[in-house]
Each structure stands twice: as C-alpha cells, then as structure tokens.
Amino acid sequence: MTPHHTNGTEDDALEIDSTLLPPKISSDGDSDSKVLHSSRYQIPPPRVIAAQGSYLTLADGRTIIEACGGPGVTCIGHGNAEVAEAVRAQMARLSYCFGLYFSNEPAEELARAVVATTGGALAKAATMSSGKSSHH
C-alpha cells in the first residue's frame, strides 16, 4: 500500500504500510546518550566507534556497510590516508577564511580547474561550504 488519504480530505490521517519502512537495526542500548537524534526509526541509534573504507564498526562489535554517508564517504571512504594527510597539511597552512572577503590558493586552484572543464562556457567559479549555500 502506498501512502494515501483515506477519503480525500486534508484532515485525514496518512496511512503508511509498515512493510515499506526500513527495518530497525538493533541499538547498542545506549540510553544514556545526551545527543538529540533525529532518526524516526530508532532511538537511540547504534553507536559507531570506528570506520574504515566503506565499513562501520558498532559499539557492540558488529561491522556493517556504510550506506548513508554521502558522496564523500562513497567516493573516498573512511580513513583514507592520502586524504587525511592532504587535510592535515592544508589545516597546518590555513584552516578556513571567509570567501566573501578573502581568497586562498586552494580556492583559486579549484576555480581554475572547474572553469577549464567548461570549454569556455564559464569564466569564473564559486566555492560553497554546502549545497544549501549554493542557492543564494
């Protein structure tokens, strides 16, 4: 059954077939957590204690596949030594500078690389700290 209104009015409750929801992963029982979790499916969620590549290690000792870490984890993985060293080296030089008032060599280098891929369609590129920022 797909979500639907029972008689077509806005006041009706939405019915959802529970077989369409993802299964619950058993929690490690950390009821002492002070983190306000946003998960609709499990409170508290399992605690991750380590990660490597595409795998997470949970507090109860299980290792599971990372399936919701976003594009960075999907493409690079957790614990990538080359990426960790590049981040460490950049942080030692410059952690952050506000892009509306300053520029920096990594931003300039990235903008040149992006512009070069457009075949002349773009003359400049902007870097943002999130997808939401790009809408402004």
Coordinates of N, CA and C in Angstrom, one line a residue:
M1 N 0.8 -1.2 0.0 CA 0.0 0.0 0.0 C 0.9 1.2 0.0
T2 N 0.6 2.2 -0.8 CA 1.3 3.4 -0.8 C 0.7 4.4 0.1
P3 N 1.4 5.5 0.5 CA 0.7 6.5 1.4 C -0.4 7.1 0.6
H4 N -1.5 7.3 1.3 CA -2.7 8.0 0.6 C -3.6 8.5 1.7
H5 N -4.5 9.4 1.3 CA -5.5 9.9 2.2 C -6.7 9.0 2.2
T6 N -7.3 8.8 3.3 CA -8.4 7.8 3.4 C -9.7 8.2 2.6
N7 N -10.1 9.5 2.7 CA -11.3 9.9 1.9 C -11.1 11.2 1.2
G8 N -9.8 11.6 1.0 CA -9.6 12.7 0.1 C -9.6 14.1 0.8
T9 N -9.8 14.1 2.1 CA -9.8 15.4 2.8 C -8.5 15.6 3.4
E10 N -8.1 16.9 3.6 CA -6.8 17.2 4.2 C -6.7 16.8 5.7
D11 N -7.8 16.6 6.3 CA -7.8 16.3 7.8 C -7.6 14.8 8.0
D12 N -7.6 14.0 7.0 CA -7.4 12.6 7.2 C -6.0 12.2 7.6
A13 N -5.8 11.2 8.3 CA -4.5 10.7 8.7 C -3.9 10.0 7.5
L14 N -2.6 10.0 7.4 CA -1.9 9.4 6.3 C -1.6 7.9 6.7
E15 N -2.0 7.0 5.9 CA -1.7 5.6 6.2 C -0.4 5.2 5.5
I16 N 0.5 4.5 6.2 CA 1.7 4.1 5.6 C 1.9 2.6 5.9
D17 N 2.1 1.8 4.9 CA 2.3 0.4 5.0 C 3.7 0.2 5.7
S18 N 3.7 -0.4 6.9 CA 4.9 -0.5 7.7 C 5.9 -1.4 7.0
T19 N 5.5 -2.2 6.0 CA 6.5 -3.1 5.3 C 7.3 -2.3 4.4
L20 N 6.9 -1.0 4.1 CA 7.8 -0.2 3.2 C 8.8 0.6 4.0
L21 N 8.8 0.6 5.3 CA 9.8 1.3 6.1 C 11.0 0.4 6.3
P22 N 12.2 1.0 6.4 CA 13.4 0.3 6.6 C 13.4 -0.5 7.9
P23 N 14.0 -1.7 7.9 CA 14.0 -2.4 9.2 C 14.8 -1.7 10.3
K24 N 14.4 -1.9 11.5 CA 15.2 -1.4 12.6 C 16.5 -2.1 12.8
I25 N 17.6 -1.4 13.0 CA 18.8 -2.1 13.4 C 18.8 -2.0 14.9
S26 N 19.2 -3.2 15.5 CA 19.1 -3.2 17.0 C 20.1 -2.2 17.5
S27 N 19.7 -1.5 18.5 CA 20.6 -0.4 19.2 C 21.5 -1.1 20.1
D28 N 22.6 -0.4 20.4 CA 23.6 -0.9 21.4 C 23.1 -0.6 22.8
G29 N 21.9 -0.1 22.9 CA 21.3 0.1 24.2 C 21.8 1.3 25.0
D30 N 22.4 2.3 24.3 CA 23.0 3.5 24.9 C 21.9 4.5 25.3
S31 N 21.1 4.2 26.3 CA 20.1 5.0 26.7 C 20.6 6.3 27.5
D32 N 21.9 6.3 27.8 CA 22.5 7.5 28.5 C 22.9 8.6 27.5
S33 N 22.8 8.4 26.2 CA 23.2 9.4 25.2 C 22.5 10.7 25.5
K34 N 23.2 11.8 25.4 CA 22.6 13.1 25.6 C 22.5 13.8 24.2
V35 N 22.8 13.0 23.1 CA 22.6 13.6 21.8 C 21.1 13.5 21.4
L36 N 20.6 14.6 20.9 CA 19.2 14.6 20.4 C 19.2 14.0 18.9
H37 N 18.9 12.8 18.8 CA 18.9 12.1 17.5 C 17.7 12.4 16.7
S38 N 17.8 12.6 15.4 CA 16.7 12.9 14.5 C 16.1 11.7 13.9
S39 N 16.6 10.5 14.1 CA 16.1 9.3 13.5 C 14.7 9.0 13.8
R40 N 13.9 8.7 12.8 CA 12.5 8.3 13.1 C 12.4 6.9 13.4
Y41 N 13.4 6.1 13.1 CA 13.3 4.7 13.2 C 13.8 4.0 14.4
Q42 N 14.8 4.6 15.1 CA 15.4 4.0 16.2 C 16.0 5.1 17.2
I43 N 15.7 4.9 18.4 CA 16.2 5.8 19.4 C 16.7 5.0 20.6
P44 N 17.9 5.1 21.0 CA 19.0 5.7 20.3 C 19.5 4.8 19.2
P45 N 20.1 5.4 18.2 CA 20.7 4.6 17.1 C 21.9 3.9 17.5
P46 N 22.4 2.9 16.8 CA 23.6 2.2 17.2 C 24.8 3.2 17.2
R47 N 25.7 3.1 18.1 CA 26.9 4.0 18.2 C 28.0 3.4 17.4
V48 N 28.5 4.3 16.5 CA 29.7 3.9 15.6 C 31.0 4.3 16.4
I49 N 31.9 3.3 16.5 CA 33.1 3.6 17.3 C 34.3 3.6 16.3
A50 N 34.2 3.2 15.1 CA 35.3 3.2 14.2 C 34.8 3.0 12.7
A51 N 35.6 3.4 11.8 CA 35.2 3.2 10.4 C 36.4 3.1 9.5
Q52 N 36.3 2.3 8.5 CA 37.4 2.1 7.5 C 36.8 1.8 6.2
G53 N 37.2 2.5 5.2 CA 36.7 2.3 3.8 C 35.2 2.5 3.8
S54 N 34.5 1.5 3.4 CA 33.0 1.5 3.4 C 32.4 0.8 4.5
Y55 N 33.1 0.6 5.6 CA 32.6 -0.2 6.7 C 32.6 0.6 8.0
L56 N 31.5 0.4 8.8 CA 31.4 1.0 10.2 C 31.5 -0.1 11.2
T57 N 32.2 0.1 12.3 CA 32.2 -0.8 13.4 C 31.4 -0.2 14.5
L58 N 30.4 -1.0 15.0 CA 29.5 -0.5 16.0 C 30.0 -0.9 17.4
A59 N 29.5 -0.2 18.4 CA 29.9 -0.5 19.8 C 29.7 -1.9 20.2
D60 N 28.8 -2.6 19.7 CA 28.5 -4.0 20.1 C 29.4 -5.0 19.3
G61 N 30.4 -4.4 18.5 CA 31.4 -5.3 17.8 C 31.0 -5.6 16.4
R62 N 29.8 -5.4 16.0 CA 29.4 -5.7 14.6 C 30.0 -4.7 13.6
T63 N 30.3 -5.2 12.4 CA 30.8 -4.4 11.3 C 29.7 -4.4 10.2
I64 N 29.3 -3.2 9.8 CA 28.3 -3.1 8.8 C 28.7 -2.2 7.7
I65 N 28.1 -2.3 6.5 CA 28.4 -1.5 5.4 C 27.8 -0.1 5.6
E66 N 28.7 0.9 5.3 CA 28.2 2.4 5.4 C 27.4 2.6 4.2
A67 N 26.1 2.9 4.4 CA 25.1 3.1 3.3 C 24.5 4.4 3.3
C68 N 24.9 5.3 4.2 CA 24.2 6.7 4.2 C 25.2 7.8 4.5
G69 N 26.5 7.6 4.1 CA 27.5 8.6 4.5 C 27.6 9.8 3.5
G70 N 27.0 9.7 2.4 CA 27.1 10.8 1.4 C 28.2 10.6 0.4
P71 N 28.3 11.5 -0.5 CA 29.2 11.4 -1.6 C 30.7 11.3 -1.2
G72 N 31.1 12.0 -0.2 CA 32.5 12.0 0.3 C 32.9 10.6 0.7
V73 N 32.1 10.0 1.5 CA 32.3 8.6 2.0 C 32.2 7.6 0.9
T74 N 31.2 7.8 0.1 CA 31.0 6.8 -1.0 C 32.2 6.8 -2.0
C75 N 32.7 8.0 -2.3 CA 33.8 8.1 -3.3 C 35.2 7.9 -2.7
I76 N 35.4 8.3 -1.4 CA 36.7 8.3 -0.8 C 36.8 7.2 0.3
G77 N 35.8 7.0 1.0 CA 35.8 6.1 2.1 C 36.3 6.7 3.4
H78 N 36.1 6.0 4.5 CA 36.6 6.4 5.8 C 38.0 6.0 6.0
G79 N 38.8 6.9 6.6 CA 40.2 6.5 7.0 C 41.1 6.5 5.8
N80 N 40.8 7.2 4.7 CA 41.7 7.3 3.6 C 43.0 8.1 4.0
A81 N 44.1 7.4 4.0 CA 45.4 8.0 4.5 C 45.8 9.2 3.6
E82 N 45.6 9.1 2.3 CA 46.1 10.2 1.4 C 45.2 11.4 1.6
V83 N 43.9 11.2 1.8 CA 43.0 12.4 2.1 C 43.3 13.0 3.4
A84 N 43.5 12.1 4.4 CA 43.8 12.6 5.8 C 45.1 13.4 5.8
E85 N 46.1 13.0 5.1 CA 47.4 13.8 5.0 C 47.2 15.1 4.3
A86 N 46.4 15.1 3.2 CA 46.2 16.4 2.5 C 45.4 17.3 3.4
V87 N 44.4 16.8 4.1 CA 43.6 17.7 5.0 C 44.5 18.2 6.1
R88 N 45.4 17.4 6.7 CA 46.3 17.8 7.8 C 47.2 18.9 7.3
A89 N 47.8 18.7 6.1 CA 48.7 19.7 5.5 C 48.0 21.0 5.3
Q90 N 46.8 21.0 4.7 CA 46.1 22.2 4.5 C 45.7 22.9 5.8
M91 N 45.3 22.1 6.8 CA 44.9 22.7 8.1 C 46.1 23.4 8.7
A92 N 47.3 22.8 8.5 CA 48.5 23.4 9.1 C 48.8 24.7 8.5
R93 N 48.4 24.9 7.2 CA 48.7 26.2 6.5 C 47.5 27.2 6.7
L94 N 46.3 26.7 6.5 CA 45.1 27.6 6.6 C 43.9 26.7 6.8
S95 N 43.2 26.9 7.9 CA 42.0 26.1 8.1 C 40.8 26.6 7.4
Y96 N 40.6 27.9 7.4 CA 39.4 28.5 6.8 C 39.6 30.0 6.6
C97 N 39.1 30.6 5.6 CA 39.0 32.0 5.5 C 37.7 32.3 4.8
F98 N 37.0 33.3 5.2 CA 35.7 33.7 4.7 C 35.8 34.1 3.3
G99 N 35.1 33.4 2.4 CA 35.2 33.6 1.0 C 34.7 34.9 0.4
L100 N 33.8 35.6 1.2 CA 33.3 36.9 0.7 C 34.4 38.0 0.8
Y101 N 35.3 37.8 1.7 CA 36.3 38.8 2.0 C 37.7 38.5 1.6
F102 N 38.0 37.2 1.4 CA 39.4 36.7 1.2 C 39.4 35.6 0.1
S103 N 40.5 35.4 -0.5 CA 40.7 34.2 -1.4 C 41.9 33.5 -0.8
N104 N 42.1 32.3 -1.4 CA 43.2 31.5 -1.0 C 43.6 30.6 -2.1
E105 N 44.8 30.0 -2.1 CA 45.3 29.3 -3.2 C 44.5 28.0 -3.5
P106 N 44.1 27.2 -2.5 CA 43.2 26.0 -2.9 C 41.9 26.4 -3.6
A107 N 41.3 27.6 -3.2 CA 40.1 28.0 -3.8 C 40.4 28.5 -5.3
E108 N 41.5 29.2 -5.4 CA 41.9 29.6 -6.8 C 42.2 28.4 -7.7
E109 N 42.9 27.5 -7.2 CA 43.2 26.3 -7.9 C 42.0 25.5 -8.3
L110 N 41.1 25.3 -7.4 CA 39.8 24.6 -7.7 C 39.0 25.4 -8.8
A111 N 38.9 26.7 -8.6 CA 38.1 27.5 -9.6 C 38.8 27.4 -11.0
R112 N 40.1 27.4 -11.1 CA 40.7 27.3 -12.4 C 40.4 25.9 -13.0
A113 N 40.4 24.9 -12.2 CA 40.2 23.5 -12.7 C 38.7 23.4 -13.2
V114 N 37.8 24.0 -12.4 CA 36.4 23.9 -12.8 C 36.1 24.7 -14.1
V115 N 36.6 25.9 -14.2 CA 36.5 26.7 -15.4 C 37.1 26.0 -16.6
A116 N 38.2 25.4 -16.4 CA 38.9 24.7 -17.5 C 38.0 23.5 -18.1
T117 N 37.1 23.0 -17.3 CA 36.3 21.9 -17.8 C 35.1 22.3 -18.6
T118 N 34.8 23.7 -18.6 CA 33.6 24.1 -19.2 C 33.7 24.5 -20.7
G119 N 34.9 24.4 -21.2 CA 35.1 24.7 -22.7 C 34.8 26.2 -23.0
G120 N 35.1 27.0 -22.0 CA 34.8 28.5 -22.2 C 33.5 29.0 -21.8
A121 N 32.6 28.1 -21.4 CA 31.2 28.5 -21.0 C 31.2 29.3 -19.7
L122 N 32.1 29.1 -18.9 CA 32.2 29.8 -17.6 C 33.6 30.5 -17.5
A123 N 33.6 31.7 -17.0 CA 34.8 32.5 -16.8 C 35.2 32.4 -15.3
K124 N 34.3 32.1 -14.4 CA 34.6 32.1 -13.0 C 33.8 31.0 -12.4
A125 N 34.2 30.5 -11.2 CA 33.5 29.5 -10.4 C 33.5 30.0 -9.0
A126 N 32.5 29.6 -8.2 CA 32.4 29.9 -6.8 C 32.5 28.6 -6.0
T127 N 33.1 28.7 -4.8 CA 33.1 27.5 -3.9 C 32.1 27.8 -2.8
M128 N 31.4 26.8 -2.3 CA 30.4 27.0 -1.2 C 30.7 25.9 -0.2
S129 N 30.3 26.1 1.0 CA 30.6 25.1 2.1 C 29.5 24.1 2.2
S130 N 28.4 24.3 1.4 CA 27.3 23.3 1.4 C 26.4 23.5 0.2
G131 N 25.6 22.5 -0.1 CA 24.6 22.6 -1.2 C 23.6 23.7 -1.0
K132 N 23.2 23.9 0.3 CA 22.3 24.9 0.6 C 22.8 26.3 0.3
S133 N 24.1 26.5 0.6 CA 24.7 27.8 0.3 C 24.7 28.2 -1.2
S134 N 24.7 27.2 -2.0 CA 24.8 27.4 -3.5 C 23.5 28.0 -4.0
H135 N 22.4 28.0 -3.2 CA 21.1 28.5 -3.7 C 21.0 30.0 -3.5
H136 N 22.0 30.6 -2.9 CA 21.9 32.1 -2.6 C 22.6 32.9 -3.6

